[in-house]
mmCIF file of C-alpha atoms and ligand atoms in Angstrom:
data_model
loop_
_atom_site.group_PDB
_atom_site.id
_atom_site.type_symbol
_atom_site.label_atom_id
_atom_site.label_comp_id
_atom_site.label_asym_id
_atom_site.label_seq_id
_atom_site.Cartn_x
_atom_site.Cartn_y
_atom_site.Cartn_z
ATOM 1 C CA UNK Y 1 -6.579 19.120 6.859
ATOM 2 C CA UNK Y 2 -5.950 16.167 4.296
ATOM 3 C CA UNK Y 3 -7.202 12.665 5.926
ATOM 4 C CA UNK Y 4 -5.269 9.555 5.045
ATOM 5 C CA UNK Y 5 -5.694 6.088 5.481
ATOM 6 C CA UNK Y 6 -2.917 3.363 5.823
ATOM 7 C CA UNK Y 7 -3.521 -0.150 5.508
ATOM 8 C CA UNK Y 8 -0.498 -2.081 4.835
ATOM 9 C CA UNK Y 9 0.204 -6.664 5.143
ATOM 10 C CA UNK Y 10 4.069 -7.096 6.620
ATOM 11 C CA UNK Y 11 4.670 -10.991 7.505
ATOM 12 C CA UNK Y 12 8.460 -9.954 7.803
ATOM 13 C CA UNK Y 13 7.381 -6.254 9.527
ATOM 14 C CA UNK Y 14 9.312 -4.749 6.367
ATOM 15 C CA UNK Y 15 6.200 -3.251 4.617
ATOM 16 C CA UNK Y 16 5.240 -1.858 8.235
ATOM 17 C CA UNK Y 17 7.765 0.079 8.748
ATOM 18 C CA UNK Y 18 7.485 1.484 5.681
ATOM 19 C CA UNK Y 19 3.818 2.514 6.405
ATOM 20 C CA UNK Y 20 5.146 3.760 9.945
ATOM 21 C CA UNK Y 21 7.528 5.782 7.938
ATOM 22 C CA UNK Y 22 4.526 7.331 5.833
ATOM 23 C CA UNK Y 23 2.540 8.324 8.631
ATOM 24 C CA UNK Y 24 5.268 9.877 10.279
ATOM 25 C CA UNK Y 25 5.819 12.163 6.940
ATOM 26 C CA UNK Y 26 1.968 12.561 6.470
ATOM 27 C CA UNK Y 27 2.135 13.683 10.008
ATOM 28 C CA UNK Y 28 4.810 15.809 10.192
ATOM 29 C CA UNK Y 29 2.674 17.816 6.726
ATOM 30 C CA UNK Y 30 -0.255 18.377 9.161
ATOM 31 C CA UNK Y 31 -2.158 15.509 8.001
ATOM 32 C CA UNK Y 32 -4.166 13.566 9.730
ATOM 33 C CA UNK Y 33 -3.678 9.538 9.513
ATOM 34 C CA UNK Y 34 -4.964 6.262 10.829
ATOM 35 C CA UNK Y 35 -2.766 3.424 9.980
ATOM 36 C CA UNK Y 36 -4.462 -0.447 10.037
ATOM 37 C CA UNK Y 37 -2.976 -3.962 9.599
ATOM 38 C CA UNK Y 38 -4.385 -5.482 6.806
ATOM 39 C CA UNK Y 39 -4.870 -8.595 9.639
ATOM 40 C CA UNK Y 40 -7.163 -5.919 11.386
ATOM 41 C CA UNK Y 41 -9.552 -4.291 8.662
ATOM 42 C CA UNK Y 42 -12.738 -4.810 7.193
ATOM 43 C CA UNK Y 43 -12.962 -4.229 3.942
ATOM 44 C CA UNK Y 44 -16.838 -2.697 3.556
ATOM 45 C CA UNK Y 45 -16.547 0.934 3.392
ATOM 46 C CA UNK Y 46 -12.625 1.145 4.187
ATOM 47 C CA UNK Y 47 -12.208 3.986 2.218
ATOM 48 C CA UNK Y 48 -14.891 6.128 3.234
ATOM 49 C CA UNK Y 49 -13.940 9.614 4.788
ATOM 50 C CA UNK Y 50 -9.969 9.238 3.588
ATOM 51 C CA UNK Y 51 -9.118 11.945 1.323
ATOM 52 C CA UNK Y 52 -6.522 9.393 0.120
ATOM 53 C CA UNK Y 53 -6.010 5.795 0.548
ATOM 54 C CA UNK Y 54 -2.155 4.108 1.139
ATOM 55 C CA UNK Y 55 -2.120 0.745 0.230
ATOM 56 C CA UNK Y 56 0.752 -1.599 0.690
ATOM 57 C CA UNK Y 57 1.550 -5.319 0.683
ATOM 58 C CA UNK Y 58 4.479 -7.543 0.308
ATOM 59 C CA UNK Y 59 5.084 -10.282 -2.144
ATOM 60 C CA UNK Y 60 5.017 -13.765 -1.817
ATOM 61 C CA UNK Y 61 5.191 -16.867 -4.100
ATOM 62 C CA UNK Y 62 7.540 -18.231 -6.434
ATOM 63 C CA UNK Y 63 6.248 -19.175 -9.775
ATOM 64 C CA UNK Y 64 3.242 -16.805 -9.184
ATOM 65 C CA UNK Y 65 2.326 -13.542 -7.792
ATOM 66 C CA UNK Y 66 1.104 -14.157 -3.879
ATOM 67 C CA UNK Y 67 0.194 -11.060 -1.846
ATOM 68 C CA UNK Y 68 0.380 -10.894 1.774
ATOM 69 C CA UNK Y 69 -1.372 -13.403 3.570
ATOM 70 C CA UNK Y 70 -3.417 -10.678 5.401
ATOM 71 C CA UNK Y 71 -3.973 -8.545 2.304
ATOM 72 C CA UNK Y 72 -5.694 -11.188 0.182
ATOM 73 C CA UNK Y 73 -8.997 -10.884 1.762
ATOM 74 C CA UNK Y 74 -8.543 -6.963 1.206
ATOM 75 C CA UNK Y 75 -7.901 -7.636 -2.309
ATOM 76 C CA UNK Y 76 -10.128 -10.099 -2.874
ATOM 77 C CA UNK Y 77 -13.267 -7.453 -1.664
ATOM 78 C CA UNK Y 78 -11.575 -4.686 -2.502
ATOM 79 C CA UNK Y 79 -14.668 -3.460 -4.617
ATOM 80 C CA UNK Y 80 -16.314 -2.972 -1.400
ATOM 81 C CA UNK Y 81 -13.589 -1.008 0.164
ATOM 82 C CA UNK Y 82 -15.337 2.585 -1.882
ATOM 83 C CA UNK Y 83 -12.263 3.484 -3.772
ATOM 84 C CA UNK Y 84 -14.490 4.804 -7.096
ATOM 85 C CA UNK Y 85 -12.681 8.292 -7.464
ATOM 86 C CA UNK Y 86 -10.550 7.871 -4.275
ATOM 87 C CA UNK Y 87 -6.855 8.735 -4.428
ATOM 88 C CA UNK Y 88 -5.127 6.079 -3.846
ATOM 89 C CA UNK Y 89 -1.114 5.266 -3.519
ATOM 90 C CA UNK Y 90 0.551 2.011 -3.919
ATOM 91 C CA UNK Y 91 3.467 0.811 -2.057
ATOM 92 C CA UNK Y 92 5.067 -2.728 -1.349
ATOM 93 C CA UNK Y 93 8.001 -4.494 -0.625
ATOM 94 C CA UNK Y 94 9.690 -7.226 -2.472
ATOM 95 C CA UNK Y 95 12.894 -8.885 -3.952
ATOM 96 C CA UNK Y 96 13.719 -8.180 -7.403
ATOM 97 C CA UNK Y 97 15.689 -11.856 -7.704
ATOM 98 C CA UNK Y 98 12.118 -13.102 -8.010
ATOM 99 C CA UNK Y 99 9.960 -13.373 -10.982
ATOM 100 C CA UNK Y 100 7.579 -11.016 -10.119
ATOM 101 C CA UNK Y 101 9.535 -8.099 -8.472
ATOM 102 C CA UNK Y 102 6.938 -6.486 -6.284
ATOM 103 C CA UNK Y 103 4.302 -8.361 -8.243
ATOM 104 C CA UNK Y 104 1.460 -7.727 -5.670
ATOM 105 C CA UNK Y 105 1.743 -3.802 -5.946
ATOM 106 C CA UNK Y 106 1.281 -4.445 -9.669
ATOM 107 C CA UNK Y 107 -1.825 -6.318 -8.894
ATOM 108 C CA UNK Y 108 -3.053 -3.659 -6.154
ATOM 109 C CA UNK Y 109 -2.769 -0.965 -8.666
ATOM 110 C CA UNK Y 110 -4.103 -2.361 -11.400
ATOM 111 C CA UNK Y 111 -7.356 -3.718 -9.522
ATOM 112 C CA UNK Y 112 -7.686 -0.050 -7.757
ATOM 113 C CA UNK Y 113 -7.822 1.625 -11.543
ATOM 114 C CA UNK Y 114 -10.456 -0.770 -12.710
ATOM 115 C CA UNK Y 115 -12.618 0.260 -9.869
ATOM 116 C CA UNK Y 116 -12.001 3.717 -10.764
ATOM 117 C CA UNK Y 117 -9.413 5.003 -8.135
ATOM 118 C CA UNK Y 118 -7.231 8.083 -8.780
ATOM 119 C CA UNK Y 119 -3.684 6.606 -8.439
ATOM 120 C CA UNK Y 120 -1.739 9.136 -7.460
ATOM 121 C CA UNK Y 121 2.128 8.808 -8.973
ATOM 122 C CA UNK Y 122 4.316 6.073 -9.395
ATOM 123 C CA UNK Y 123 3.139 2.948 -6.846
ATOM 124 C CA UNK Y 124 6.636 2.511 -4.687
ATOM 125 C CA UNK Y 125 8.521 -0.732 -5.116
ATOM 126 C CA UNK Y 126 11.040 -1.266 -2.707
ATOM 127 C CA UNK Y 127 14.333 -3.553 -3.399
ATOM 128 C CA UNK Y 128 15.280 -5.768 -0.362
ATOM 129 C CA UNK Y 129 15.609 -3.529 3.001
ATOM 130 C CA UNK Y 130 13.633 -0.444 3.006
ATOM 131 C CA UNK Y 131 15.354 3.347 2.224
ATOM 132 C CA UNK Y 132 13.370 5.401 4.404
ATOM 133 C CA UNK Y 133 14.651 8.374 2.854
ATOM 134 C CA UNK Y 134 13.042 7.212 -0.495
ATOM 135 C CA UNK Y 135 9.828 6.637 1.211
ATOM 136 C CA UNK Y 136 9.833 10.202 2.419
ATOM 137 C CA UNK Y 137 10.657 11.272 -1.228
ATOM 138 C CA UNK Y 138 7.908 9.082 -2.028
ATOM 139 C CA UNK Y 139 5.348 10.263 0.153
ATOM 140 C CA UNK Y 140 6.211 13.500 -0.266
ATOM 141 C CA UNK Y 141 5.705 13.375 -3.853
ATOM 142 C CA UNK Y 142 2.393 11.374 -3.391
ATOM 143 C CA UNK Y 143 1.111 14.523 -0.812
ATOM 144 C CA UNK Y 144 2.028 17.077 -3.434
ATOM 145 C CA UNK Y 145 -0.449 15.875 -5.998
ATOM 146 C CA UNK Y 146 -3.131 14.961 -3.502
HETATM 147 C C1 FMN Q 1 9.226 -17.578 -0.076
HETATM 148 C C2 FMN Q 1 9.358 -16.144 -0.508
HETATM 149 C C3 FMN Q 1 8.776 -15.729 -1.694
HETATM 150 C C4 FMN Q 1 8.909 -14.402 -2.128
HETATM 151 N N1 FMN Q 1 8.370 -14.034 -3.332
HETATM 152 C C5 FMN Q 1 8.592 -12.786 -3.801
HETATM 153 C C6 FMN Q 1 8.109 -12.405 -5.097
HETATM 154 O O1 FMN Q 1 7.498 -13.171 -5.840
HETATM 155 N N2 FMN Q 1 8.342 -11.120 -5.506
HETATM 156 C C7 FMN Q 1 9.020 -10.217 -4.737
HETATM 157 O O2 FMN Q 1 9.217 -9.078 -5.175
HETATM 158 N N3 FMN Q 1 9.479 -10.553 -3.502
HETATM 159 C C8 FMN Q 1 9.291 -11.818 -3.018
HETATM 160 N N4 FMN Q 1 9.751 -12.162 -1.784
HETATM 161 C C9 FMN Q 1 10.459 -11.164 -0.959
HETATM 162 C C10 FMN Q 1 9.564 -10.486 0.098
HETATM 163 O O3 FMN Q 1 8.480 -9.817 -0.479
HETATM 164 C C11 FMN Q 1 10.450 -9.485 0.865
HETATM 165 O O4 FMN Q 1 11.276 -10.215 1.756
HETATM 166 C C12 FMN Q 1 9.692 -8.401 1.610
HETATM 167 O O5 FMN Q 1 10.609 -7.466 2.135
HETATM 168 C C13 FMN Q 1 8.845 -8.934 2.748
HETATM 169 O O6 FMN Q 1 8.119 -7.825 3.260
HETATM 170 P P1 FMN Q 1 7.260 -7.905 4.604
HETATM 171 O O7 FMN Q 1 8.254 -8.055 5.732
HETATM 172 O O8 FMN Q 1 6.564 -6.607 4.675
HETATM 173 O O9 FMN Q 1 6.341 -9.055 4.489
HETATM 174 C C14 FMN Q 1 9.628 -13.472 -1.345
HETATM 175 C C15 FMN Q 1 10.207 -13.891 -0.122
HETATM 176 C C16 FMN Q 1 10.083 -15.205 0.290
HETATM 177 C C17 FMN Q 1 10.744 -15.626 1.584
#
């Protein structure tokens, strides 16, 4: 059985229910999951025992790209979180009238390649209220190449 981790930062609870939504499809494939709020995870070792890592945050800011309050520390670390040759998925939401649609899972992904994660398909970027039928698309995708 596949092991996944979920760690997602939701100020508005928008980016939680979309990591509710994942472990409910993860779930519902026989995997097993523990989902964490970024507000309640420490960063040294996260990663360690997950056959893949979820990792979501919202975006804040205006003239810059601001993750998720509760994220930041996460992000900050997150070469101590043991993602060298993890898989790893992306996901976020945002509003694509600002300058930096989804601009934090941009900087999520990114950071997660340099430290040598496997990102596994297309990091989701989700447009004002979440679709959960294109997170289940999404995570379904994301299980199929795990
Ligand atoms: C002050 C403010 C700044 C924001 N900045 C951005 C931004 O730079 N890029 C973006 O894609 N979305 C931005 N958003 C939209 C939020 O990311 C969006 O509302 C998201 O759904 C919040 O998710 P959460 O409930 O999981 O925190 C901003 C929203 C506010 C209120």
């Amino acid at each position: 059985m596949s092991k996944a981790l979920v760690v997602y930062g939701s100020t508005t609870g928008n980016t939680e229910s979309v990591a509710d939504n994942i472990e409910n499809v993860l779930k519902k494939g026989g995997w097993s999951v523990d989902v964490m709020d970024a507000a309640d995870v420490s960063v040294d070792g996260m990663a360690d025992g997950y056959d893949v890592v979820f990792l979501g945050s919202s975006t804040w800011g205006d003239d810059s790209i601001e993750l998720q309050d509760d994220f930041v520390p996460i992000f900050d670390d997150l070469d101590k979180a043991g993602l060298k040759d993890r898989k790893v998925a992306v996901f976020g939401c945002g509003d694509s009238s600002y300058e930096f649609f989804c601009g934090a899972v941009d900087a999520i992904e990114e950071k997660s390649g340099k430290l040598g994660a496997i990102l596994l398909g297309e990091s989701l970027k989700i447009d004002g209220d979440p679709d959960m039928g294109d997170v289940t698309t999404w995570t379904e995708a994301v299980m199929a190449q795990a």
